[in-house]
Short mmCIF file of N, CA and C in Angstrom, two decimals:
data_model
loop_
_atom_site.label_atom_id
_atom_site.label_comp_id
_atom_site.label_asym_id
_atom_site.label_seq_id
_atom_site.Cartn_x
_atom_site.Cartn_y
_atom_site.Cartn_z
N UNK A 1 18.69 17.54 -28.78
CA UNK A 1 18.45 17.56 -27.60
C UNK A 1 17.80 18.09 -26.35
N UNK A 2 16.62 17.19 -26.35
CA UNK A 2 15.96 18.18 -24.69
C UNK A 2 16.16 17.59 -23.89
N UNK A 3 16.34 18.80 -22.83
CA UNK A 3 16.73 18.04 -21.36
C UNK A 3 15.43 18.22 -20.66
N UNK A 4 15.99 17.99 -19.18
CA UNK A 4 14.73 17.60 -18.29
C UNK A 4 14.32 19.41 -17.90
N UNK A 5 13.25 19.66 -17.49
CA UNK A 5 12.60 20.49 -17.20
C UNK A 5 11.97 19.94 -15.19
N UNK A 6 12.49 21.40 -14.39
CA UNK A 6 12.45 21.38 -13.34
C UNK A 6 11.05 22.16 -12.99
N UNK A 7 10.32 21.72 -12.48
CA UNK A 7 8.96 22.25 -12.05
C UNK A 7 8.35 21.98 -11.05
N UNK A 8 7.95 23.23 -10.01
CA UNK A 8 7.16 23.69 -8.91
C UNK A 8 6.20 23.21 -9.34
N UNK A 9 5.50 22.12 -8.00
CA UNK A 9 4.09 21.76 -7.47
C UNK A 9 3.94 21.43 -6.12
N UNK A 10 2.14 21.49 -5.96
CA UNK A 10 1.71 21.15 -4.80
C UNK A 10 1.64 19.99 -4.39
N UNK A 11 1.76 19.26 -3.35
CA UNK A 11 1.34 17.78 -2.95
C UNK A 11 0.05 18.25 -3.15
N UNK A 12 -0.72 17.29 -3.69
CA UNK A 12 -2.16 17.25 -2.83
C UNK A 12 -2.61 16.78 -2.12
N UNK A 13 -1.64 16.34 -1.25
CA UNK A 13 -2.33 15.09 0.08
C UNK A 13 -1.51 17.17 0.75
N UNK A 14 -0.55 17.19 1.74
CA UNK A 14 -0.15 17.83 2.14
C UNK A 14 0.59 19.66 1.76
N UNK A 15 0.63 20.02 0.56
CA UNK A 15 0.43 21.47 0.29
C UNK A 15 1.39 22.05 0.26
N UNK A 16 2.81 21.60 0.42
CA UNK A 16 4.45 22.27 0.42
C UNK A 16 4.50 21.52 -1.03
N UNK A 17 5.41 22.53 -1.02
CA UNK A 17 5.73 22.86 -2.92
C UNK A 17 7.04 22.07 -3.08
N UNK A 18 7.00 21.04 -3.98
CA UNK A 18 8.03 19.94 -4.35
C UNK A 18 8.29 20.47 -5.69
N UNK A 19 10.04 20.14 -6.27
CA UNK A 19 10.45 20.05 -7.65
C UNK A 19 10.08 19.14 -8.26
N UNK A 20 10.01 19.03 -9.06
CA UNK A 20 9.76 16.99 -9.93
C UNK A 20 10.20 17.76 -11.39
N UNK A 21 10.79 16.82 -11.94
CA UNK A 21 11.73 16.16 -13.41
C UNK A 21 10.66 16.03 -14.20
N UNK A 22 10.72 16.95 -15.46
CA UNK A 22 9.91 16.10 -16.13
C UNK A 22 10.63 16.50 -18.04
N UNK A 23 10.29 15.19 -18.68
CA UNK A 23 10.54 14.84 -19.66
C UNK A 23 9.96 15.17 -20.78
N UNK A 24 10.44 16.39 -21.53
CA UNK A 24 9.46 17.60 -23.05
C UNK A 24 10.09 16.55 -24.13
N UNK A 25 10.73 15.75 -24.37
CA UNK A 25 10.68 14.57 -24.84
C UNK A 25 9.28 13.86 -25.09
N UNK A 26 8.63 13.38 -24.52
CA UNK A 26 7.48 12.37 -24.09
C UNK A 26 6.03 13.10 -24.20
N UNK A 27 5.05 13.15 -25.55
CA UNK A 27 3.47 14.34 -25.04
C UNK A 27 3.57 14.18 -24.17
N UNK A 28 3.13 13.07 -24.11
CA UNK A 28 2.11 13.04 -22.49
C UNK A 28 2.54 11.33 -21.97
N UNK A 29 2.35 11.53 -20.27
CA UNK A 29 2.57 10.63 -19.47
C UNK A 29 2.48 11.10 -18.46
N UNK A 30 1.62 9.70 -18.43
CA UNK A 30 0.97 10.01 -16.45
C UNK A 30 2.02 8.40 -15.45
N UNK A 31 2.11 9.75 -14.19
CA UNK A 31 3.02 8.48 -13.10
C UNK A 31 2.87 8.73 -12.55
N UNK A 32 2.73 7.85 -11.20
CA UNK A 32 2.81 7.94 -9.79
C UNK A 32 3.91 8.66 -8.61
N UNK A 33 4.04 9.15 -8.28
CA UNK A 33 5.45 9.71 -7.70
C UNK A 33 4.90 10.00 -6.01
N UNK A 34 5.83 9.87 -5.13
CA UNK A 34 6.02 10.40 -3.56
C UNK A 34 5.76 10.74 -3.79
N UNK A 35 5.61 12.03 -2.53
CA UNK A 35 5.81 13.55 -2.79
C UNK A 35 6.88 13.28 -1.35
N UNK A 36 7.82 14.05 -1.40
CA UNK A 36 9.02 14.37 -1.12
C UNK A 36 9.32 14.71 0.53
N UNK A 37 7.62 15.15 0.73
CA UNK A 37 7.75 15.37 2.46
C UNK A 37 7.05 14.32 3.80
N UNK A 38 5.72 14.93 2.84
CA UNK A 38 5.08 13.39 3.19
C UNK A 38 4.90 11.55 3.10
N UNK A 39 4.98 12.01 1.85
CA UNK A 39 5.26 10.41 1.45
C UNK A 39 4.30 9.60 0.93
N UNK A 40 3.42 10.73 0.39
CA UNK A 40 1.84 9.59 -0.11
C UNK A 40 2.30 10.36 -1.39
N UNK A 41 1.02 9.08 -2.10
CA UNK A 41 1.42 9.37 -3.42
C UNK A 41 0.14 9.48 -4.32
N UNK A 42 1.00 10.45 -5.67
CA UNK A 42 0.15 11.51 -6.32
C UNK A 42 0.60 11.10 -7.67
N UNK A 43 -0.28 10.93 -8.60
CA UNK A 43 -0.22 11.06 -9.65
C UNK A 43 -0.48 12.53 -10.42
N UNK A 44 0.94 12.32 -11.30
CA UNK A 44 1.31 13.09 -12.24
C UNK A 44 1.20 12.68 -13.17
N UNK A 45 0.22 13.84 -14.06
CA UNK A 45 0.16 13.95 -15.50
C UNK A 45 0.77 15.34 -15.87
N UNK A 46 1.70 14.53 -17.60
CA UNK A 46 2.47 15.89 -17.33
C UNK A 46 1.86 15.92 -19.20
N UNK A 47 2.21 17.00 -20.04
CA UNK A 47 1.79 17.07 -21.19
C UNK A 47 2.43 18.06 -22.05
N UNK A 48 3.36 17.90 -22.81
CA UNK A 48 4.31 19.28 -23.27
C UNK A 48 3.39 19.49 -25.09
N UNK A 49 3.78 20.88 -24.78
CA UNK A 49 2.75 21.48 -25.94
C UNK A 49 4.13 21.82 -27.18
N UNK A 50 3.93 21.81 -28.79
CA UNK A 50 4.33 22.21 -29.38
C UNK A 50 6.08 23.06 -29.49
N UNK A 51 5.71 24.27 -28.15
CA UNK A 51 7.12 24.24 -27.90
C UNK A 51 7.54 23.88 -26.82
N UNK A 52 7.37 22.39 -26.72
CA UNK A 52 8.53 22.18 -25.55
C UNK A 52 8.15 22.38 -24.39
N UNK A 53 7.27 23.16 -24.29
CA UNK A 53 6.59 23.47 -22.87
C UNK A 53 6.02 22.52 -21.73
N UNK A 54 5.91 21.63 -20.64
CA UNK A 54 5.75 20.92 -19.89
C UNK A 54 4.52 21.99 -18.77
N UNK A 55 2.86 20.61 -19.73
CA UNK A 55 2.25 21.42 -18.44
C UNK A 55 1.98 20.82 -17.28
N UNK A 56 2.12 20.74 -16.38
CA UNK A 56 1.68 19.51 -15.14
C UNK A 56 0.80 19.59 -14.00
N UNK A 57 -0.79 18.36 -14.21
CA UNK A 57 -1.54 18.75 -13.02
C UNK A 57 -0.89 16.92 -12.65
N UNK A 58 -1.61 17.76 -11.23
CA UNK A 58 -1.26 16.42 -10.23
C UNK A 58 -2.45 15.94 -8.96
N UNK A 59 -2.83 15.39 -8.69
CA UNK A 59 -3.72 15.39 -7.90
C UNK A 59 -3.99 13.89 -7.39
N UNK A 60 -4.72 13.40 -5.98
CA UNK A 60 -4.68 12.13 -5.13
C UNK A 60 -5.09 11.39 -5.94
N UNK A 61 -4.12 10.24 -5.38
CA UNK A 61 -3.94 9.10 -6.00
C UNK A 61 -5.28 8.11 -5.50
N UNK A 62 -6.07 8.63 -4.57
CA UNK A 62 -6.97 8.17 -3.87
C UNK A 62 -8.22 8.90 -5.02
N UNK A 63 -8.09 10.04 -5.54
CA UNK A 63 -9.52 10.80 -6.68
C UNK A 63 -9.07 10.03 -7.71
N UNK A 64 -11.17 10.27 -8.08
CA UNK A 64 -11.29 9.43 -9.79
C UNK A 64 -11.17 10.21 -10.29
#
C-alpha cells in the first residue's frame, strides 16, 4: 500500500514554503493547485522514480 508523501515546495509566486501531498502510486502527474498563502494558481508536476520517491517541480500557471 502506498502512502501519500508530504512534500515542501516554494510557491512560484510569493516564495512561501507550503506542504503538498503527492501520491507515489501514480508515475507522472500534472495538476494546478492554488497557493495556500497567496491563492495564486501553480502548476505542480510530480514524477515518481522506481524506488517510489516523488520529484516535484512547480511553476507559475502563466509561464510557458
